[in-house]
Coordinates of C-alpha atoms in Angstrom, one line a residue:
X17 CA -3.9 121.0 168.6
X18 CA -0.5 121.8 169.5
X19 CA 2.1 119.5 171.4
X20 CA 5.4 120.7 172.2
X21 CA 7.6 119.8 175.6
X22 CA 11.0 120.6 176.4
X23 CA 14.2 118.9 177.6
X24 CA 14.8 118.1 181.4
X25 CA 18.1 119.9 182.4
X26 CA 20.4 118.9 185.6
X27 CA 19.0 120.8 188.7
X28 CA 16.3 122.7 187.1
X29 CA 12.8 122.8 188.7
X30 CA 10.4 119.6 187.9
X31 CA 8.9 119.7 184.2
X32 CA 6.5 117.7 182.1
X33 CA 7.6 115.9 179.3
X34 CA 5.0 115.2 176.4
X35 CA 4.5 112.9 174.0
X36 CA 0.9 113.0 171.6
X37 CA -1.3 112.9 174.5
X38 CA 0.6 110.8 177.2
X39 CA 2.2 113.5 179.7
X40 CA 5.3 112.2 182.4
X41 CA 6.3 114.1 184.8
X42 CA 10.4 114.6 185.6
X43 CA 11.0 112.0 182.5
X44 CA 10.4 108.8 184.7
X45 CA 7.3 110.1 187.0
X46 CA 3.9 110.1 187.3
X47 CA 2.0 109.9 184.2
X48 CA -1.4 111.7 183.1
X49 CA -3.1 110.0 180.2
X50 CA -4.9 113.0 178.5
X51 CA -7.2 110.7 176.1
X52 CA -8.8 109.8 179.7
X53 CA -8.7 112.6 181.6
X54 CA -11.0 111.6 184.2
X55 CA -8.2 109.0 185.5
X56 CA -6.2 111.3 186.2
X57 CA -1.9 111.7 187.7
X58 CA -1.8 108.2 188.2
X59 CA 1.2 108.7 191.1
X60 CA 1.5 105.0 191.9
X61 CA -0.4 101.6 191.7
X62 CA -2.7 102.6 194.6
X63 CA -2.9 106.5 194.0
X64 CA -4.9 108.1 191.0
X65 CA -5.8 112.0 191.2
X66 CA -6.1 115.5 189.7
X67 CA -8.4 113.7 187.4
X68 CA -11.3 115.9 185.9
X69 CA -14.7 114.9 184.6
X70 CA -15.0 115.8 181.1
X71 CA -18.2 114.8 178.6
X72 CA -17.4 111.4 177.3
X73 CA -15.0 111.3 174.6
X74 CA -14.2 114.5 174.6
X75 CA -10.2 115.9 173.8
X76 CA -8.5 118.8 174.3
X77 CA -8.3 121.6 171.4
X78 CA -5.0 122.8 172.7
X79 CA -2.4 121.3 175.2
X80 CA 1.1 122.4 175.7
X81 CA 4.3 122.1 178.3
X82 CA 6.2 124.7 179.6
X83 CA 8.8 123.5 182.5
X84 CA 6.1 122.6 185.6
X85 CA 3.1 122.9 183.6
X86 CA 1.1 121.2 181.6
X87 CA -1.8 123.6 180.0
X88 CA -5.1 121.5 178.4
X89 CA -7.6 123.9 176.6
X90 CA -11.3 121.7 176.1
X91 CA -13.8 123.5 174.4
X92 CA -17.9 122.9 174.8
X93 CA -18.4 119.5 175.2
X94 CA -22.1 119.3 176.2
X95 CA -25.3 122.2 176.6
X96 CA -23.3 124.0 179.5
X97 CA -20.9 125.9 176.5
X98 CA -17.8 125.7 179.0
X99 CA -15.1 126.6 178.0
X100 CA -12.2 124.9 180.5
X101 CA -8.8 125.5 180.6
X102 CA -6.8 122.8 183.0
X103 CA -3.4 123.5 184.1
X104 CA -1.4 120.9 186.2
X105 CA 1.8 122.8 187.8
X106 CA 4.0 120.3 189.4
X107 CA 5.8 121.3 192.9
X108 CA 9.4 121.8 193.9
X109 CA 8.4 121.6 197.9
X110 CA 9.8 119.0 200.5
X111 CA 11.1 116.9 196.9
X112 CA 13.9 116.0 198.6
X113 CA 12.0 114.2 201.9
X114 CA 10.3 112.2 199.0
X115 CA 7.4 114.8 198.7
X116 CA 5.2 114.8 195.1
X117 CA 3.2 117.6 194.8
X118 CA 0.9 118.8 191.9
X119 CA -1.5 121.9 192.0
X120 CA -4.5 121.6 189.2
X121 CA -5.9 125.2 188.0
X122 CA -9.4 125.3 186.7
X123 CA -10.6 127.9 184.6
X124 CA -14.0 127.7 183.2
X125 CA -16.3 130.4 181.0
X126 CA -19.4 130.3 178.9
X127 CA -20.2 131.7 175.7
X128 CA -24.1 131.8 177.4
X129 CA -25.6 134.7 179.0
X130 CA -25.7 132.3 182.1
X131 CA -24.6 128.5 182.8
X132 CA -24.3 125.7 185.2
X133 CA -20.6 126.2 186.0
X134 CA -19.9 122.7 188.4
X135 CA -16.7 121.1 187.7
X136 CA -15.7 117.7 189.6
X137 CA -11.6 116.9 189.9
X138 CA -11.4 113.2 191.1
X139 CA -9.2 111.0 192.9
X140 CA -8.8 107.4 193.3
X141 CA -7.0 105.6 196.6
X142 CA -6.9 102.3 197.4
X143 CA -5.7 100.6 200.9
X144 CA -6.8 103.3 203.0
X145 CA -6.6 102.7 206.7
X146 CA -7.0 106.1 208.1
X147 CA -9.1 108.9 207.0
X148 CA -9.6 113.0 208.3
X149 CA -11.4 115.6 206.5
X150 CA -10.4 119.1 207.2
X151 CA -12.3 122.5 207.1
X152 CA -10.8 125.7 206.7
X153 CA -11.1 128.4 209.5
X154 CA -10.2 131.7 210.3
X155 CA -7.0 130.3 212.2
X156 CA -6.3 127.9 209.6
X157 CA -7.5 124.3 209.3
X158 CA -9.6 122.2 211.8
X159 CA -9.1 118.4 211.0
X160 CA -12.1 116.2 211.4
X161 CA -12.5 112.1 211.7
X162 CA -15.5 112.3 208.9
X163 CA -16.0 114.0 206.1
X164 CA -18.9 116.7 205.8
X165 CA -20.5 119.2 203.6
X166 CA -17.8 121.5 204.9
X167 CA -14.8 119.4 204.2
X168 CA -12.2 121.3 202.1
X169 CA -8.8 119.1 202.6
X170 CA -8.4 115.7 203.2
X171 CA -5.5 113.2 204.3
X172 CA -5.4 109.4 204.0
X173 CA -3.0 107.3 205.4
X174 CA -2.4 104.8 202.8
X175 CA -0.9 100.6 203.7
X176 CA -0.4 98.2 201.9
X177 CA 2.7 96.4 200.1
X178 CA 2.7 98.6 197.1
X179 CA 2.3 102.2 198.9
X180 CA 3.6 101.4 202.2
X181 CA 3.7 104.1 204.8
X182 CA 2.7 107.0 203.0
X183 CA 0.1 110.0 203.2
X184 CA -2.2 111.1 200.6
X185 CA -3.7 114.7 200.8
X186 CA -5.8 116.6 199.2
X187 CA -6.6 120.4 199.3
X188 CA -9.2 122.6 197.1
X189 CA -7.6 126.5 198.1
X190 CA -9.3 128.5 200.7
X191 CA -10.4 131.0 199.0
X192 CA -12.2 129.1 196.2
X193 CA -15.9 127.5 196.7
X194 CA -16.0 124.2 196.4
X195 CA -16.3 120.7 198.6
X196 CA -14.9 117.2 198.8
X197 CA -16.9 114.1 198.7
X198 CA -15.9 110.7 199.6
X199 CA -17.1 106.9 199.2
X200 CA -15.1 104.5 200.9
X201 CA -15.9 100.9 200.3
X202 CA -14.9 97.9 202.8
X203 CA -11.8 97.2 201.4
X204 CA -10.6 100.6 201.9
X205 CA -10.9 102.4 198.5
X206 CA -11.5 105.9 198.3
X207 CA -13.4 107.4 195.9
X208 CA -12.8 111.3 195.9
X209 CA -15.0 114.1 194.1
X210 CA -13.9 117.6 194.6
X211 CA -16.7 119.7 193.1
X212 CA -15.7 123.2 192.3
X213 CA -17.5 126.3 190.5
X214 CA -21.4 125.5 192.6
X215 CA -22.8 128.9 191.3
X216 CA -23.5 129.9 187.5
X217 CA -21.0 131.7 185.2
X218 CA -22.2 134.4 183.1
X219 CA -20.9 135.3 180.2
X220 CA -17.7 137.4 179.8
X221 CA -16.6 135.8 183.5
X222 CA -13.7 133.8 184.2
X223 CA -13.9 131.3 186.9
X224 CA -10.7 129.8 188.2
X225 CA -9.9 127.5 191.4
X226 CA -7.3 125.7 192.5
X227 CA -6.6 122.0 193.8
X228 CA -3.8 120.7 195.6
X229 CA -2.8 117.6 195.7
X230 CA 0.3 115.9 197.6
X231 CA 2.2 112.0 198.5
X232 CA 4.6 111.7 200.7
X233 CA 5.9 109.6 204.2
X234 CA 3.3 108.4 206.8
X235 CA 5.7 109.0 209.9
X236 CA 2.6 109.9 212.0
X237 CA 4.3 108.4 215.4
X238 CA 7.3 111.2 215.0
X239 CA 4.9 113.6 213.8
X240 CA 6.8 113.7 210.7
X241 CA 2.9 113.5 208.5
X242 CA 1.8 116.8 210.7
X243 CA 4.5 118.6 210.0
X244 CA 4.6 118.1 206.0
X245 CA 1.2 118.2 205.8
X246 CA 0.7 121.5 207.8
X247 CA 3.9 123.5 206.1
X248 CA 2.6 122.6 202.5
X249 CA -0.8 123.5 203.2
X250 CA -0.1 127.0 204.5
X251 CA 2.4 127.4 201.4
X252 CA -1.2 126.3 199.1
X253 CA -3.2 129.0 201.3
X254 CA -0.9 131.8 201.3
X255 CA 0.3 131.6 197.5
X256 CA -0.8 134.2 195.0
X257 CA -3.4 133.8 192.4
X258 CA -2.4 132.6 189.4
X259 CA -3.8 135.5 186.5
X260 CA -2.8 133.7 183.4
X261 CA -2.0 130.2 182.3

């Protein structure tokens, strides 16, 4: 394995710092734990996401920094042969209005003639008092009060005293398959699965989807959330593809 990070420099774009396994984003940001993937950005006390479910135990092979991203390489970890490549690329968008954005790419192959391909990314949220789960259209995106077997984006208005007044939101990119699940207990946790790659991957195919996910204010009365929320999700749906990592 290879670990390398670079400096922070004064008014450069947000970068990952890295240290063994522990990643920290901008220096003093969120942190990713990559000995326990599956916990995920942890972005605050209440908010844990961009997680991804990995056999148990399992590390990666290769992992790197390079400004914004963080690249994880995880070889076969279980009968599937996967081969997964995870890169979290940390946004520049609406920073200053107290924005934190993060985009995870997932790349998957096998070294099988077929396999199951399914990957899960997961996120945690606690004190949740509102809920909508939005599908992608033709026109854009239809927000729902529920989620279904449809729901592609998702936004949570988080309370409480430790993440007061602030919006969680989640997006897997239109143009990759996938769904998000969510359990949501009495006390208002959130337990997100956003399951990606539902068909097989033959062999010499490369699989790759995209997951966005973003915190910032809860100004719903001024309609500040709406119009965050909408701009940053039609910058997710209209970017390019990403060819390499």
């Amino acid at each position: 394995m290879t670990t390398s990070s670079q400096p922070i420099a004064s008014g450069e774009l947000p970068r990952w710092t890295l240290s063994n396994l522990m990643a920290t984003a901008d220096g003093t940001g969120p942190t990713l734990n990559l000995a326990d993937v599956a916990a995920g950005i942890c972005v605050s006390g209440s908010v844990q996401a961009l997680g991804l479910a990995m056999p148990a135990g399992q590390q990666p092979v290769d992992l790197w920094a390079r400004g914004p991203d963080l690249t994880a390489v995880y070889e076969p970890g279980d009968d599937r042969r996967l081969r997964v490549t995870a890169m979290w690329r940390l946004g520049h968008r609406g920073s200053e209005h107290g924005i934190r954005s993060t985009e995870l790419v997932l790349s998957a192959q096998t070294s099988l003639l077929s396999s199951d391909a399914e990957l899960t990314v997961l996120a945690t949220a606690s004190g949740a008092s509102a809920l909508a789960a939005g599908e992608w259209t033709a026109e854009g995106l239809a927000w729902q009060s529920a989620p279904s077997d449809t729901t592609r984006c998702l936004r949570l208005t988080l309370a409480g005293a430790a993440q007061a007044a602030a919006c969680l939101l989640l997006a897997i990119h239109p143009d990759d398959a996938g769904v998000i699940e969510v359990d949501r207990d009495t006390a208002g946790t959130c337990r997100i699965r956003c399951r990606l790659f539902p068909s097989n991957v033959e062999k010499g195919v490369l699989l790759r989807s995209r997951v966005l996910m973003a915190v910032g204010p809860n100004d719903t009365a001024s309609g500040g959330t709406e119009s965050w929320t909408a701009e940053l999700l039609q910058a997710f749906a209209g970017s390019e593809p990403i060819l390499a990592t």
